[in-house]
Coordinates of C-alpha atoms in Angstrom, one line a residue:
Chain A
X1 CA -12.3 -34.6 -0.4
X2 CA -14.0 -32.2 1.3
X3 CA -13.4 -31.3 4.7
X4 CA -16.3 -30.4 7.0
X5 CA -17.3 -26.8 7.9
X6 CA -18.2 -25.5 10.8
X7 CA -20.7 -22.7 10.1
X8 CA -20.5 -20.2 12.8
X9 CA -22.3 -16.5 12.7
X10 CA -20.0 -13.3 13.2
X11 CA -21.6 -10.2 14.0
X12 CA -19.4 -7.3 12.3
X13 CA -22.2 -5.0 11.8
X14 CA -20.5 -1.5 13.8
X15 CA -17.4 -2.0 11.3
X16 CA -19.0 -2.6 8.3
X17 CA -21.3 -0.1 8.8
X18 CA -18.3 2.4 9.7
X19 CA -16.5 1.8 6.2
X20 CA -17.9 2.3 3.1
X21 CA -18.8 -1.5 1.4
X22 CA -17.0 -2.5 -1.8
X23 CA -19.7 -3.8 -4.2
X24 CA -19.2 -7.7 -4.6
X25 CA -18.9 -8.7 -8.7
X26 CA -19.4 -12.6 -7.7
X27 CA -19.4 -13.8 -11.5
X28 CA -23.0 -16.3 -11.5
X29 CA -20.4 -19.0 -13.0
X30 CA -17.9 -18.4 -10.8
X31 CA -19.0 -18.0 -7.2
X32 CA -21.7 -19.8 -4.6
X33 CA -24.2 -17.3 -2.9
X34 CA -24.1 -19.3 -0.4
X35 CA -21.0 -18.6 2.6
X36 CA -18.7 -20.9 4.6
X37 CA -16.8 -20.1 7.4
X38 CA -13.4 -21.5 7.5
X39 CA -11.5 -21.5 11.2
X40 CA -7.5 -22.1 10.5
X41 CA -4.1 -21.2 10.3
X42 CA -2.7 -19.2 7.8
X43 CA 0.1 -20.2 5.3
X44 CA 0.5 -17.1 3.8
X45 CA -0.8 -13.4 2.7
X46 CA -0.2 -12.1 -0.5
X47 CA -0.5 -8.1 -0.8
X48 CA -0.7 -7.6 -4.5
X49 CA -2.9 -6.4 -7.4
X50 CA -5.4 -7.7 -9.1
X51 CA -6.3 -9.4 -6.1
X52 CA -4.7 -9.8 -2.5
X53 CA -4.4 -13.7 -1.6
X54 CA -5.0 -15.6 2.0
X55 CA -3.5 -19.2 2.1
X56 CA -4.7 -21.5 5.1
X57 CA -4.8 -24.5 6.2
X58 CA -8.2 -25.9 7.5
X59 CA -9.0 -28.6 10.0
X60 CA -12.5 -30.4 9.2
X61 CA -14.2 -32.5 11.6
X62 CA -12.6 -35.7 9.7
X63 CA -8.8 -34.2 10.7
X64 CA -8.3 -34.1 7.4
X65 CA -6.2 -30.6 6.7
X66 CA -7.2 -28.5 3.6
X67 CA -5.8 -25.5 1.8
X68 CA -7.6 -23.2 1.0
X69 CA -6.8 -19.8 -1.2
X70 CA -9.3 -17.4 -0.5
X71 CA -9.5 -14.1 -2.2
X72 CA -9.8 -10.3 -1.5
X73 CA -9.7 -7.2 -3.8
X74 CA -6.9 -5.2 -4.6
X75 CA -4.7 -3.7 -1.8
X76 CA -6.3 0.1 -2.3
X77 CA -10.0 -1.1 -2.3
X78 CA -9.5 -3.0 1.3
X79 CA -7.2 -0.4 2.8
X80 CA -10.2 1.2 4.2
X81 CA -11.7 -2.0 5.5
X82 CA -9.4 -2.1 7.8
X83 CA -6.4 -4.6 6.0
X84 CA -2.8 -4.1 5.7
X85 CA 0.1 -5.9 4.1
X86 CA 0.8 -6.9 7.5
X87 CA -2.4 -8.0 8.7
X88 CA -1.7 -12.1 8.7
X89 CA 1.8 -14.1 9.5
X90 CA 2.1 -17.4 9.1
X91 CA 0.6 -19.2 12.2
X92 CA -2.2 -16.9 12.7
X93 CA -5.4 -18.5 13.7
X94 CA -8.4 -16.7 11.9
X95 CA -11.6 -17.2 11.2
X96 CA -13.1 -16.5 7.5
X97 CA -16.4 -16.2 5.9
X98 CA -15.9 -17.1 2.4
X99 CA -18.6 -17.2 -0.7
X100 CA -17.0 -20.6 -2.2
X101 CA -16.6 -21.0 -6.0
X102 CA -19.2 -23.2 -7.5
X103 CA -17.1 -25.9 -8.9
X104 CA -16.2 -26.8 -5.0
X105 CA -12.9 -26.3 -5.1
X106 CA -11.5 -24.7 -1.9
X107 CA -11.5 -21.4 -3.3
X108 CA -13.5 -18.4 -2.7
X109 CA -13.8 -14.9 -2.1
X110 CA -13.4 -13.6 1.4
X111 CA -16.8 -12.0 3.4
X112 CA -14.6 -10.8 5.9
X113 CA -11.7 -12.1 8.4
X114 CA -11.8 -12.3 12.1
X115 CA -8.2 -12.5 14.1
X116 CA -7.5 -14.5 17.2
X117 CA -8.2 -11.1 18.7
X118 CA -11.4 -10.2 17.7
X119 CA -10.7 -7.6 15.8
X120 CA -12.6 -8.5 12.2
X121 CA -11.8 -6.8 9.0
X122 CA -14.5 -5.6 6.7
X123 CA -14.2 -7.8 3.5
X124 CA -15.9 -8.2 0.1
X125 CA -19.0 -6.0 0.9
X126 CA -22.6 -7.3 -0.4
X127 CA -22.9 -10.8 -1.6
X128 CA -24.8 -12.6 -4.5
X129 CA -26.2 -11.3 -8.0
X130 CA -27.7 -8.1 -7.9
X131 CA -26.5 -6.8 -4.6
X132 CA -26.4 -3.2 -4.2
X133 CA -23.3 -1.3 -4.7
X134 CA -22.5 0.0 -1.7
Chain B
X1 CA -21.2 24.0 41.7
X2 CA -22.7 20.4 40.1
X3 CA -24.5 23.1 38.2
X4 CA -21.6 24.9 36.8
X5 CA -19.4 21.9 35.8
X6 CA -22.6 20.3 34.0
X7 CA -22.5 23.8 32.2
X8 CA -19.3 23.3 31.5
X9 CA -18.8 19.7 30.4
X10 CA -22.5 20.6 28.3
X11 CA -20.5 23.2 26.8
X12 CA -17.8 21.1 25.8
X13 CA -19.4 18.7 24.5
X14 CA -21.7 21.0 22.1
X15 CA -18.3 22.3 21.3
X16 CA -17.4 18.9 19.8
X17 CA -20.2 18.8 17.9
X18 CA -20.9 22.2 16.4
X19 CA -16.8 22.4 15.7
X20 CA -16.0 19.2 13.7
X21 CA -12.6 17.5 13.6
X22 CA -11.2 18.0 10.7
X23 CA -12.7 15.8 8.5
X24 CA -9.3 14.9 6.8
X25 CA -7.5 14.0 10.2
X26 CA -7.7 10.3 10.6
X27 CA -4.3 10.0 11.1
X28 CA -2.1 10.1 14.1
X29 CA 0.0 13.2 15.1
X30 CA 3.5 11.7 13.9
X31 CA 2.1 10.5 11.0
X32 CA 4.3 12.4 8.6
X33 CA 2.7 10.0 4.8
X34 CA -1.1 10.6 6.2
X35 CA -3.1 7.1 5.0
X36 CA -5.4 7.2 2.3
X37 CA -8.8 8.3 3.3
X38 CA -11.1 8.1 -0.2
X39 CA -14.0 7.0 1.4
X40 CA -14.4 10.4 3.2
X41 CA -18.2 11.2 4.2
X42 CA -20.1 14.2 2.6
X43 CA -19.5 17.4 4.3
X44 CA -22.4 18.2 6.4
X45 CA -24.7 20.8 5.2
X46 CA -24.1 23.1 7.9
X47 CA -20.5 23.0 7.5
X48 CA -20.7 23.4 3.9
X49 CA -18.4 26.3 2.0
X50 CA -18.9 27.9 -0.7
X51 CA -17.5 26.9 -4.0
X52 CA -14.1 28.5 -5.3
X53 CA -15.1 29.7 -9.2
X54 CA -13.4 27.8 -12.0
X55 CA -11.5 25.2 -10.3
X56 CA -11.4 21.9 -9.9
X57 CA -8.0 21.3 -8.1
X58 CA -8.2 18.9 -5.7
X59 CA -8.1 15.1 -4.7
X60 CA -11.3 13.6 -5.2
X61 CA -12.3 10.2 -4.1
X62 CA -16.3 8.6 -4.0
X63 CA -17.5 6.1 -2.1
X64 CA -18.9 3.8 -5.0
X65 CA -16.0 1.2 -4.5
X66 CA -14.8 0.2 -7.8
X67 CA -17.5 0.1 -9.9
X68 CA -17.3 -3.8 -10.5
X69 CA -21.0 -3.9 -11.8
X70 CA -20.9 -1.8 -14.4
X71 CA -21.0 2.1 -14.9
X72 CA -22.9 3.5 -11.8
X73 CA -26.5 4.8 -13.3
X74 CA -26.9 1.5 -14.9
X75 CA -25.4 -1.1 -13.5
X76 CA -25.0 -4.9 -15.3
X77 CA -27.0 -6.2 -12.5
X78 CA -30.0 -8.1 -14.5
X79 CA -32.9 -5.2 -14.2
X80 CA -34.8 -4.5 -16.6
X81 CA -33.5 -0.9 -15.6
X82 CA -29.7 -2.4 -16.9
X83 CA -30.7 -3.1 -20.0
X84 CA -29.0 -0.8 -22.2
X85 CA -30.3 0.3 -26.2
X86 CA -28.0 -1.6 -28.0
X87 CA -28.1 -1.6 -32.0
X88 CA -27.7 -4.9 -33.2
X89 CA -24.0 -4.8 -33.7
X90 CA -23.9 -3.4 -30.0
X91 CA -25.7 -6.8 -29.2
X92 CA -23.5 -8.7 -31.0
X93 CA -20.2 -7.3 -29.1
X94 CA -21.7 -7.4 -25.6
X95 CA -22.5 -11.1 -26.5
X96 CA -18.7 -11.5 -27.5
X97 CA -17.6 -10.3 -24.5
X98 CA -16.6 -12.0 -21.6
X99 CA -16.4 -10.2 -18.7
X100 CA -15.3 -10.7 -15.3
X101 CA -18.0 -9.0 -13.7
X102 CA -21.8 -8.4 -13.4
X103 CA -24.8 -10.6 -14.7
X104 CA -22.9 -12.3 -17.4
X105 CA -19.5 -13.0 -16.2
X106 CA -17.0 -16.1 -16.5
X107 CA -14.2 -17.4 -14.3
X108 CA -11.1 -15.5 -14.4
X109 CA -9.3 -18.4 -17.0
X110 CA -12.2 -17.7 -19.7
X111 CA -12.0 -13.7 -19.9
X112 CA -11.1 -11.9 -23.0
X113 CA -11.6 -8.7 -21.3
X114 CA -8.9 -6.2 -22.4
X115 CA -7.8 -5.5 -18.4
X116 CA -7.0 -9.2 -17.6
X117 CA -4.2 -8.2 -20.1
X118 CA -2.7 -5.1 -18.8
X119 CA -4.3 -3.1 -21.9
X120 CA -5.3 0.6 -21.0
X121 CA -8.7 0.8 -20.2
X122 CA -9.3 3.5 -22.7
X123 CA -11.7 6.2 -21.9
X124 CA -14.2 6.5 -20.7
X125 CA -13.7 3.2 -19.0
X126 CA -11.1 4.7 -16.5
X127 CA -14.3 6.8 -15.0
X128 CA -16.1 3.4 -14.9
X129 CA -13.5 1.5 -12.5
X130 CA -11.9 2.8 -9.2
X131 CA -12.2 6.3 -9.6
X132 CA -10.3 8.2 -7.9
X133 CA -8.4 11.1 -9.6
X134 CA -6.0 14.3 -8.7
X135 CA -6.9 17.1 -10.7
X136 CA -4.6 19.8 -12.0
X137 CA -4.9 22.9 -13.6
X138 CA -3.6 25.9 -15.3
X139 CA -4.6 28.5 -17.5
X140 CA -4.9 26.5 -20.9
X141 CA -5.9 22.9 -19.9
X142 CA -7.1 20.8 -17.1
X143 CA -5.0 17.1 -16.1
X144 CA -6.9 14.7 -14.5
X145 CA -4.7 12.1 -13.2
X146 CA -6.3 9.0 -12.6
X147 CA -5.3 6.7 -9.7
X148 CA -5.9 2.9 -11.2
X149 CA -2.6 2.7 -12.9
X150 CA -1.7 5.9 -13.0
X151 CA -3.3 7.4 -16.2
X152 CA -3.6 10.8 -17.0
X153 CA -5.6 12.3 -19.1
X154 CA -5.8 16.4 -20.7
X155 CA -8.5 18.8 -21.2
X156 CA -8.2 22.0 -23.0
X157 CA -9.9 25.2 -21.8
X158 CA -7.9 27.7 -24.2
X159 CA -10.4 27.8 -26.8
X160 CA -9.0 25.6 -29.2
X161 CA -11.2 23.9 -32.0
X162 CA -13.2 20.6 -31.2
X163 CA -12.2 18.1 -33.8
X164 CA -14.1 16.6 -36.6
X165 CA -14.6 13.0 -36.0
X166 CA -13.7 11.1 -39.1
X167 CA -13.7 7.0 -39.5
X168 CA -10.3 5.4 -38.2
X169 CA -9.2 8.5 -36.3
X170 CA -10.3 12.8 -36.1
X171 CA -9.1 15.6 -38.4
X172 CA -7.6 19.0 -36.3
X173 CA -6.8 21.8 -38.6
X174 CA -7.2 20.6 -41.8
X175 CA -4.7 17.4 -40.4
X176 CA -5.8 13.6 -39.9
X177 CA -4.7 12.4 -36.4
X178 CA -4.6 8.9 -34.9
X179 CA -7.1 7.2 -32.5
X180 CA -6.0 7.3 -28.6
X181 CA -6.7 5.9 -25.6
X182 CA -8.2 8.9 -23.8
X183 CA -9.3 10.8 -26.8
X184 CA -9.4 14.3 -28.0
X185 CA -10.8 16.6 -24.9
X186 CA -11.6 20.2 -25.0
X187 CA -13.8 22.0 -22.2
X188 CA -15.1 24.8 -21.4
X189 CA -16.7 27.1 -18.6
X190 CA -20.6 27.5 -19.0
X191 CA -20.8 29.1 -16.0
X192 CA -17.9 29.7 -12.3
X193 CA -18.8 26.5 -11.7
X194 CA -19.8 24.1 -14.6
X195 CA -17.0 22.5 -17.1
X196 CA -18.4 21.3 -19.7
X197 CA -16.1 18.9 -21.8
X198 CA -16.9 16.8 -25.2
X199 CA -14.4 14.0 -26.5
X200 CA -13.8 12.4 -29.7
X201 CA -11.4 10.5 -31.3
X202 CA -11.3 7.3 -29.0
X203 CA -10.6 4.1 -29.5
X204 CA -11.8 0.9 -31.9
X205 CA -14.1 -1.6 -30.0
X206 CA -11.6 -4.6 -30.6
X207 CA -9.3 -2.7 -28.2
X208 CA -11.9 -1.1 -25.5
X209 CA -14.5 -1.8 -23.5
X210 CA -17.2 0.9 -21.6
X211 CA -17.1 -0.8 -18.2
X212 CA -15.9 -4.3 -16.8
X213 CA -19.2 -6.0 -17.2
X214 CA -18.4 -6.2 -21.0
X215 CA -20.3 -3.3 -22.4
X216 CA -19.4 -2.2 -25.7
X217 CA -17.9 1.3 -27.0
X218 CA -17.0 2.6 -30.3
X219 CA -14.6 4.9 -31.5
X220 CA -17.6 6.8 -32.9
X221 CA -18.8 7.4 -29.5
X222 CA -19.0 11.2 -28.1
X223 CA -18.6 11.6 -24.9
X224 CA -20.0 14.4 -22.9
X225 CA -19.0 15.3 -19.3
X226 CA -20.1 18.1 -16.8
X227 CA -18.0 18.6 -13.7
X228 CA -20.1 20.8 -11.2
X229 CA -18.6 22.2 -8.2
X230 CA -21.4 22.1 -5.8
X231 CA -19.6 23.6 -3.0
X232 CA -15.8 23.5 -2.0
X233 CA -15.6 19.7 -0.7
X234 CA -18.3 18.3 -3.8
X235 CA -17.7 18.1 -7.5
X236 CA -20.7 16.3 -9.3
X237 CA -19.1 14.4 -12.0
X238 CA -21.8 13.6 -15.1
X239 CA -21.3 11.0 -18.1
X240 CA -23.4 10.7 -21.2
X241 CA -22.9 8.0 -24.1
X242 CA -23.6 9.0 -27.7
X243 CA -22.6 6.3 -29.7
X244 CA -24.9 5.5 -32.6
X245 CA -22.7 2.7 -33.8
X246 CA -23.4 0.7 -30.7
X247 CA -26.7 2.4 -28.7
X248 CA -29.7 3.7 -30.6
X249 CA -29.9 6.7 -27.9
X250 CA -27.6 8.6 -26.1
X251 CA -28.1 7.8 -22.4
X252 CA -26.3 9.0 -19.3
X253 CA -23.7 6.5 -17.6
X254 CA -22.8 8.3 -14.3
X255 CA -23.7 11.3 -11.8
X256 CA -21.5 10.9 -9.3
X257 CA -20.5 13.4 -5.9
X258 CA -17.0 13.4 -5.8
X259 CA -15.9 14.2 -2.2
X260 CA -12.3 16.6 -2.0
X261 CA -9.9 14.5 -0.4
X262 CA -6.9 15.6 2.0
X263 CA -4.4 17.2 -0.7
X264 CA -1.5 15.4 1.8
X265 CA -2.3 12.0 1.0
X266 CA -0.4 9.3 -0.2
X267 CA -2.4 7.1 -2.8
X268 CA -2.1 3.6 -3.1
X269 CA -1.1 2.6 -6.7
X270 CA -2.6 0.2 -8.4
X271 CA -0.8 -0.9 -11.7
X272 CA -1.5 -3.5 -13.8
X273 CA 1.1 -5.9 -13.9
X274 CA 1.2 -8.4 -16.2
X275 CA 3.6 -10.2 -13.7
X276 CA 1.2 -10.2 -10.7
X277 CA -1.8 -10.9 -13.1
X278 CA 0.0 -14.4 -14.2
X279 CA 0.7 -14.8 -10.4
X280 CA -2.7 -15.0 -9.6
X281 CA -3.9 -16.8 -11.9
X282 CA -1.4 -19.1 -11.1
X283 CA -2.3 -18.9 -7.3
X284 CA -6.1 -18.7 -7.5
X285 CA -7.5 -17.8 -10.7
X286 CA -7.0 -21.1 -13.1
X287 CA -8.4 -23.3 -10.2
X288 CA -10.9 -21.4 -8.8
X289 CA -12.1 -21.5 -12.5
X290 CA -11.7 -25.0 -13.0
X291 CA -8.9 -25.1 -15.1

């Protein structure tokens, strides 16, 4: 069952535009072009190659609670978007725009992250098929 | 006296700009490991130096990211600009391929792609993903020491013969050596500032692939490289394909400016692990892929 999403618009333009973007390989089979933007806690962060790994737990609208793994690129390609193996504990409250996988799972690869204190780490780079490396 | 303190905060300020931090300090004071900085800017043109002759020392870094679409002239991207001269057979292993990345791609639990795997990427892959390298050199050869997973690779300047590409492996001296990984290199000066560098001897296409969208390579490919120092911060780093077994034509894969780096700084590694590759699958990739 899917919980419900609150769709909310960040504006991270001055940091993204201050680090260099990390071109985004969505696979066409594997990833939506569309994004959702999670708000919950998080379980745990995983700081490891091939990819680093967010756990949270999500609140929709229903109360239902999901978890949901979203994804990040390897520890030396976000370093310079701002993320660090201790960027998230357990219990942080964080807000994340994801491109979901197609087969609606709650999986997905992360946009970009804010904290509970506004400071928002640069994620994925450019979305959807054919986006320009950056 | 408002005058004179304009003046001088004026000054100070056109002090700032004319005399430029140095570009490698992003780090603070006490920082005694300074932080990896690979996506340094391009120098300025004004603050441009001249390039040292016949060296290519240095720690270079680009800002492409890591290359996930395919090798950087022609990305996989589904342009008619992407579409690369295959031969038939080259058509027929590009079709085989399954590939994490680009305009053909598959979930991470239906890849055949070599890397999923932990095998070497082979060259001249390891220029097509992450690149970011430390370069060495002495009198005889030049090492290139490639960050993702900590490959290395050899060049020789000393004049020594190219070798004769045979079928299954290269003959040097009159002997028959095996296939590797990063080939047979040997370079050499065209000019202060202009390596030029051919490699044979490569491996099979069952083992390698060109670049992570699933293009193929054969170990009858010749590679040709030029490494250009532009100036003392920029070495332009140039790729060209011949491989008639796969492409019809040679064609060129990648130009890129490589920006010097600060010499002090500690690189993040990124090996493959077959441990942490199960892991995530485990964690994200057999789900997220609807397994």
């Amino acid at each position: 069952m899917k919980s419900t999403l609150i769709i909310v618009f960040s504006v991270a333009i001055g940091l993204l535009a201050s680090v260099p973007l990390i071109a985004h390989h969505t696979g066409s089979t594997l990833l939506s072009e569309t994004t959702v933007t999670l708000k919950g806690v998080v379980k745990t962060w995983l700081w490891s190659n091939p990819h680093c790994l967010l756990t949270l737990e999500v609140k929709g609208a229903d109360g239902q609670v999901v978890q949901w793994v979203v994804e990040a690129q390897a520890p030396n390609s976000i370093y310079p978007a701002g993320y660090r193996k201790n960027s998230f504990s357990p219990g942080d409250q964080v807000t994340v725009t994801v491109n979901p996988v197609a087969n609606g799972r709650p999986y997905g690869r992360i946009a970009h992250v804010v904290l509970a204190d506004g400071t928002t780490l640069g994620g994925d780079g450019a979305r959807g098929r054919g986006a320009a490396a950056q | 006296m408002v005058d004179r303190f304009r003046v001088l905060m004026a000054g100070l300020f056109g002090a700032a700009l004319v005399f430029p931090v140095h570009a490698f300090t992003q780090n603070s004071p006490t920082q005694t490991w300074p932080d990896p900085v690979p996506n340094r800017p391009p120098v300025a043109e004004k603050d441009k130096k001249p390039a040292p002759r016949r060296t290519l020392v240095g720690v270079w870094g680009s800002r492409l990211g890591n290359q996930a679409k395919g090798v950087q002239l022609r990305p996989n991207d589904g342009s008619p600009e992407s579409e690369l001269p295959y031969t038939p057979y080259g058509r027929q292993l590009y079709e085989s391929h399954k590939a994490l990345e680009g305009v053909d791609a598959v979930p991470p639990a239906r890849t055949n792609d070599p890397r999923a795997f932990c095998e070497p990427l082979g060259f001249p892959r390891y220029n097509h993903y992450d690149l970011g390298v430390q370069i060495f050199q002495d009198e005889y050869k030049v090492a290139i020491l490639y960050h993702y997973d900590n490959r290395w690779r050899v060049i020789w300047t000393d004049g020594r013969s190219f070798p004769k590409l045979l079928d299954g492996g290269v003959e040097i001296d009159g002997q028959y050596r095996e296939q590797r990984f990063f080939g047979y290199s040997v370079g050499r000066w065209v000019d202060d500032y202009t390596l030029e560098v051919q490699t044979v001897g490569t491996m099979p296409e069952d083992r390698v692939w060109l670049d992570n969208t699933g293009r193929p390579i054969s170990d009858q490919v010749r590679i040709t490289e030029t490494f250009r120092r532009l100036d003392y911060d920029t070495l332009e780093w140039s790729e060209t394909i011949d491989d008639p077994k796969v492409y019809t034509r040679p064609w060129q894969a990648m130009k890129i400016p490589m920006t010097l780096q600060d010499p002090r700084t500690d690189v993040l590694t990124r090996y493959c692990s077959p441990y942490e590759i199960d892991a995530y699958n485990k964690a994200y990739g057999d789900s997220a892929s609807g397994k």
